[in-house]
PDB file of C-alpha atoms in Angstrom:
ATOM      1  CA  MET A   1      -0.122   0.364  -0.125  1.00 40.00           C
ATOM      2  CA  SER A   2       1.350   3.774  -0.753  1.00 45.00           C
ATOM      3  CA  ALA A   3       1.927   5.626   2.464  1.00 49.00           C
ATOM      4  CA  ALA A   4      -0.960   8.404   1.194  1.00 75.00           C
ATOM      5  CA  PRO A   5      -3.617   7.310   3.264  1.00 83.00           C
ATOM      6  CA  LEU A   6      -6.835   6.213   1.777  1.00 92.00           C
ATOM      7  CA  THR A   7      -4.212   5.217  -1.410  1.00 94.00           C
ATOM      8  CA  LEU A   8      -3.680   1.858  -3.508  1.00 95.00           C
ATOM      9  CA  SER A   9      -0.969   1.848  -6.006  1.00 96.00           C
ATOM     10  CA  VAL A  10       0.826  -0.705  -8.431  1.00 97.00           C
ATOM     11  CA  THR A  11       4.049   0.218 -10.772  1.00 98.00           C
ATOM     12  CA  ARG A  12       5.401  -2.632 -12.882  1.00 98.00           C
ATOM     13  CA  TYR A  13       8.612  -2.174 -15.509  1.00 98.00           C
ATOM     14  CA  ILE A  14       7.597  -2.147 -19.394  1.00 98.00           C
ATOM     15  CA  ALA A  15      10.819  -3.377 -21.429  1.00 98.00           C
ATOM     16  CA  ALA A  16       9.434  -0.813 -23.595  1.00 98.00           C
ATOM     17  CA  PRO A  17       9.625   3.271 -24.314  1.00 98.00           C
ATOM     18  CA  PRO A  18       7.076   5.344 -23.094  1.00 98.00           C
ATOM     19  CA  GLU A  19       6.460   5.738 -27.008  1.00 98.00           C
ATOM     20  CA  THR A  20       5.225   2.716 -27.371  1.00 98.00           C
ATOM     21  CA  VAL A  21       3.243   2.105 -24.386  1.00 98.00           C
ATOM     22  CA  TRP A  22       1.035   5.121 -24.314  1.00 98.00           C
ATOM     23  CA  PRO A  23      -0.935   4.088 -27.211  1.00 98.00           C
ATOM     24  CA  VAL A  24      -1.640   0.273 -26.237  1.00 98.00           C
ATOM     25  CA  MET A  25      -2.695   2.348 -23.098  1.00 97.00           C
ATOM     26  CA  THR A  26      -5.369   4.520 -24.220  1.00 96.00           C
ATOM     27  CA  GLN A  27      -6.131   2.910 -27.590  1.00 96.00           C
ATOM     28  CA  ARG A  28      -5.702  -0.927 -26.751  1.00 97.00           C
ATOM     29  CA  GLN A  29      -8.192  -0.526 -22.830  1.00 95.00           C
ATOM     30  CA  GLU A  30     -10.252  -3.431 -24.295  1.00 95.00           C
ATOM     31  CA  GLU A  31      -6.806  -5.742 -23.858  1.00 96.00           C
ATOM     32  CA  TRP A  32      -4.815  -5.137 -20.700  1.00 96.00           C
ATOM     33  CA  TRP A  33      -8.256  -3.084 -18.563  1.00 92.00           C
ATOM     34  CA  CYS A  34      -9.948  -6.001 -17.258  1.00 92.00           C
ATOM     35  CA  PRO A  35      -7.446  -9.290 -14.978  1.00 93.00           C
ATOM     36  CA  LEU A  36      -8.594 -12.250 -17.759  1.00 92.00           C
ATOM     37  CA  PRO A  37     -10.728 -13.901 -18.026  1.00 95.00           C
ATOM     38  CA  TRP A  38     -12.697 -10.731 -17.403  1.00 94.00           C
ATOM     39  CA  ARG A  39     -12.664  -8.362 -20.525  1.00 94.00           C
ATOM     40  CA  MET A  40     -14.133  -4.564 -20.599  1.00 94.00           C
ATOM     41  CA  GLU A  41     -16.043  -2.729 -23.075  1.00 96.00           C
ATOM     42  CA  ILE A  42     -15.583   0.897 -23.651  1.00 96.00           C
ATOM     43  CA  THR A  43     -19.019   2.638 -24.558  1.00 94.00           C
ATOM     44  CA  ALA A  44     -17.320   6.092 -24.013  1.00 92.00           C
ATOM     45  CA  MET A  45     -13.869   7.809 -23.979  1.00 95.00           C
ATOM     46  CA  ASP A  46     -13.350  11.360 -24.416  1.00 95.00           C
ATOM     47  CA  TRP A  47     -10.061  12.001 -23.715  1.00 96.00           C
ATOM     48  CA  ARG A  48      -9.682  15.399 -22.051  1.00 95.00           C
ATOM     49  CA  ALA A  49      -9.815  16.800 -18.514  1.00 94.00           C
ATOM     50  CA  GLY A  50     -14.214  16.748 -18.322  1.00 89.00           C
ATOM     51  CA  GLY A  51     -15.009  14.318 -21.010  1.00 91.00           C
ATOM     52  CA  ARG A  52     -16.269  11.370 -20.267  1.00 90.00           C
ATOM     53  CA  CYS A  53     -15.211   7.461 -19.619  1.00 92.00           C
ATOM     54  CA  ASN A  54     -17.047   4.630 -18.829  1.00 92.00           C
ATOM     55  CA  MET A  55     -17.056   1.361 -19.910  1.00 94.00           C
ATOM     56  CA  ILE A  56     -19.042  -1.982 -18.515  1.00 95.00           C
ATOM     57  CA  MET A  57     -16.259  -4.852 -17.048  1.00 94.00           C
ATOM     58  CA  ARG A  58     -18.194  -7.972 -17.971  1.00 96.00           C
ATOM     59  CA  GLY A  59     -17.140 -11.597 -16.347  1.00 95.00           C
ATOM     60  CA  PRO A  60     -16.780 -15.137 -17.266  1.00 96.00           C
ATOM     61  CA  GLU A  61     -20.425 -15.878 -15.459  1.00 96.00           C
ATOM     62  CA  GLY A  62     -22.271 -12.882 -17.620  1.00 96.00           C
ATOM     63  CA  GLU A  63     -21.654 -10.534 -14.616  1.00 95.00           C
ATOM     64  CA  GLU A  64     -21.390  -7.057 -15.395  1.00 95.00           C
ATOM     65  CA  MET A  65     -20.024  -4.400 -13.737  1.00 91.00           C
ATOM     66  CA  PRO A  66     -20.917  -0.734 -15.044  1.00 90.00           C
ATOM     67  CA  HIS A  67     -18.211   2.501 -14.601  1.00 87.00           C
ATOM     68  CA  GLU A  68     -19.021   5.251 -15.107  1.00 88.00           C
ATOM     69  CA  GLY A  69     -16.655   8.726 -14.390  1.00 89.00           C
ATOM     70  CA  ILE A  70     -15.561  11.718 -15.503  1.00 91.00           C
ATOM     71  CA  PHE A  71     -11.101  12.576 -16.523  1.00 94.00           C
ATOM     72  CA  MET A  72      -9.971  14.578 -14.646  1.00 94.00           C
ATOM     73  CA  GLU A  73      -6.471  14.886 -16.447  1.00 96.00           C
ATOM     74  CA  VAL A  74      -5.152  13.887 -19.564  1.00 97.00           C
ATOM     75  CA  ILE A  75      -1.444  14.470 -20.139  1.00 98.00           C
ATOM     76  CA  PRO A  76      -0.763  12.626 -23.648  1.00 97.00           C
ATOM     77  CA  GLY A  77       2.168  10.182 -22.827  1.00 97.00           C
ATOM     78  CA  VAL A  78       2.205  10.683 -19.429  1.00 98.00           C
ATOM     79  CA  ARG A  79      -0.535  10.247 -17.427  1.00 98.00           C
ATOM     80  CA  TRP A  80      -4.792  10.416 -16.651  1.00 97.00           C
ATOM     81  CA  SER A  81      -6.609  10.332 -14.188  1.00 97.00           C
ATOM     82  CA  ALA A  82     -10.859   9.645 -13.713  1.00 94.00           C
ATOM     83  CA  THR A  83     -13.286   9.733 -10.966  1.00 91.00           C
ATOM     84  CA  ASP A  84     -16.241   8.650 -10.420  1.00 86.00           C
ATOM     85  CA  ALA A  85     -17.603  10.900  -7.835  1.00 86.00           C
ATOM     86  CA  PHE A  86     -19.328  12.766 -10.898  1.00 81.00           C
ATOM     87  CA  ILE A  87     -20.768  12.036 -14.246  1.00 75.00           C
ATOM     88  CA  LEU A  88     -22.376  13.989 -16.867  1.00 73.00           C
ATOM     89  CA  ASP A  89     -26.191  14.070 -16.578  1.00 76.00           C
ATOM     90  CA  ASP A  90     -28.269  14.195 -20.050  1.00 79.00           C
ATOM     91  CA  ASP A  91     -27.879  18.227 -20.363  1.00 83.00           C
ATOM     92  CA  GLY A  92     -23.785  17.580 -20.599  1.00 76.00           C
ATOM     93  CA  ARG A  93     -23.459  19.118 -16.965  1.00 78.00           C
ATOM     94  CA  PHE A  94     -21.807  17.588 -13.807  1.00 78.00           C
ATOM     95  CA  ALA A  95     -23.563  15.698 -11.749  1.00 77.00           C
ATOM     96  CA  PRO A  96     -22.519  13.929  -8.506  1.00 77.00           C
ATOM     97  CA  LYS A  97     -22.466  10.338  -8.161  1.00 78.00           C
ATOM     98  CA  GLY A  98     -21.676   8.209  -4.729  1.00 72.00           C
ATOM     99  CA  PRO A  99     -17.902   8.455  -4.615  1.00 72.00           C
ATOM    100  CA  PHE A 100     -15.229   5.232  -4.944  1.00 80.00           C
ATOM    101  CA  MET A 101     -11.903   6.918  -6.015  1.00 88.00           C
ATOM    102  CA  VAL A 102      -9.808   8.765  -8.163  1.00 93.00           C
ATOM    103  CA  GLY A 103      -7.720   6.425 -10.647  1.00 94.00           C
ATOM    104  CA  THR A 104      -4.600   7.635 -11.836  1.00 97.00           C
ATOM    105  CA  TRP A 105      -2.589   5.512 -14.105  1.00 98.00           C
ATOM    106  CA  GLU A 106       1.342   6.999 -15.052  1.00 98.00           C
ATOM    107  CA  ILE A 107       4.010   6.468 -17.038  1.00 98.00           C
ATOM    108  CA  GLY A 108       7.829   7.486 -17.374  1.00 98.00           C
ATOM    109  CA  ALA A 109      10.528   6.588 -18.940  1.00 98.00           C
ATOM    110  CA  GLU A 110      12.698   4.255 -16.461  1.00 98.00           C
ATOM    111  CA  GLY A 111      16.250   3.342 -18.165  1.00 97.00           C
ATOM    112  CA  VAL A 112      15.540   1.403 -21.847  1.00 96.00           C
ATOM    113  CA  GLY A 113      11.675   0.703 -20.780  1.00 98.00           C
ATOM    114  CA  THR A 114       8.774   2.765 -18.735  1.00 98.00           C
ATOM    115  CA  ARG A 115       7.801   2.384 -15.522  1.00 98.00           C
ATOM    116  CA  TYR A 116       4.365   2.534 -14.972  1.00 98.00           C
ATOM    117  CA  THR A 117       1.993   2.912 -12.322  1.00 98.00           C
ATOM    118  CA  ALA A 118      -1.957   3.368 -11.304  1.00 97.00           C
ATOM    119  CA  THR A 119      -3.484   4.453  -8.238  1.00 96.00           C
ATOM    120  CA  ALA A 120      -6.468   4.399  -6.328  1.00 93.00           C
ATOM    121  CA  ARG A 121      -7.118   7.645  -3.993  1.00 94.00           C
ATOM    122  CA  HIS A 122     -10.224   6.276  -2.314  1.00 92.00           C
ATOM    123  CA  TRP A 123     -12.969   9.296  -0.647  1.00 87.00           C
ATOM    124  CA  THR A 124     -13.722   6.767   2.160  1.00 88.00           C
ATOM    125  CA  GLU A 125     -11.564   4.000   4.959  1.00 91.00           C
ATOM    126  CA  GLU A 126     -14.685   1.664   3.699  1.00 91.00           C
ATOM    127  CA  ALA A 127     -14.038   2.290  -0.107  1.00 89.00           C
ATOM    128  CA  HIS A 128      -9.671   1.772   0.556  1.00 91.00           C
ATOM    129  CA  ASN A 129     -10.731  -1.567   2.834  1.00 92.00           C
ATOM    130  CA  SER A 130     -12.816  -3.083   0.449  1.00 90.00           C
ATOM    131  CA  HIS A 131     -10.831  -1.959  -2.460  1.00 90.00           C
ATOM    132  CA  ARG A 132      -8.473  -4.105  -1.168  1.00 92.00           C
ATOM    133  CA  ASP A 133      -9.827  -6.756   0.374  1.00 93.00           C
ATOM    134  CA  MET A 134     -11.437  -7.466  -2.819  1.00 91.00           C
ATOM    135  CA  GLY A 135      -8.039  -7.954  -4.807  1.00 90.00           C
ATOM    136  CA  PHE A 136      -6.685  -5.032  -5.548  1.00 91.00           C
ATOM    137  CA  GLU A 137      -2.889  -5.401  -6.009  1.00 93.00           C
ATOM    138  CA  ALA A 138      -3.336  -9.153  -7.791  1.00 94.00           C
ATOM    139  CA  GLY A 139      -6.236  -8.289  -9.793  1.00 94.00           C
ATOM    140  CA  TRP A 140      -4.529  -4.226 -10.755  1.00 95.00           C
ATOM    141  CA  MET A 141      -0.830  -6.136 -10.969  1.00 97.00           C
ATOM    142  CA  ALA A 142      -2.657  -8.692 -13.784  1.00 96.00           C
ATOM    143  CA  CYS A 143      -3.674  -5.777 -15.918  1.00 96.00           C
ATOM    144  CA  ALA A 144      -0.228  -4.165 -16.033  1.00 97.00           C
ATOM    145  CA  ASP A 145       1.291  -7.496 -16.412  1.00 98.00           C
ATOM    146  CA  GLN A 146      -1.108  -7.802 -19.849  1.00 97.00           C
ATOM    147  CA  LEU A 147      -0.256  -4.209 -20.094  1.00 98.00           C
ATOM    148  CA  ALA A 148       3.377  -5.273 -20.686  1.00 98.00           C
ATOM    149  CA  ALA A 149       2.889  -8.307 -22.923  1.00 98.00           C
ATOM    150  CA  LEU A 150       0.896  -6.377 -25.643  1.00 98.00           C
ATOM    151  CA  CYS A 151       3.731  -3.821 -25.238  1.00 98.00           C
ATOM    152  CA  GLU A 152       6.287  -5.530 -25.481  1.00 97.00           C
ATOM    153  CA  GLY A 153       5.614  -8.873 -27.566  1.00 89.00           C
TER     154      GLY A 153
END
């Protein structure tokens, strides 16, 4: 766990340069975002601050976990952050929603490769502990491994 309160984080070295990793992270999310055998369907990705970031995670037994949120920050080639604390309503305005976390996915050059770091900052201790207990580290690291396999392959 990160030293920051209510924060969980994973990091992984990827043996590919950031110029290779970033397009895979952002243009091939459906291939790495969920730990297999789960898969992800993108329903909206508007890569800008204030843009929608919506998806549905689908499990092998027909489970569906929709995730709807807003990009807070998008710095191409570096990082993006998103939160589920707000959604865009039918009029295109921000509307509050029961928050769980702010997620940040970041890359940076490390030697000839890339350091990937994914962080979840939670609004409450209950959300933090729930995310940790549902397997945050194993799940998010599996996603990092899937991303690395795509970038290194």
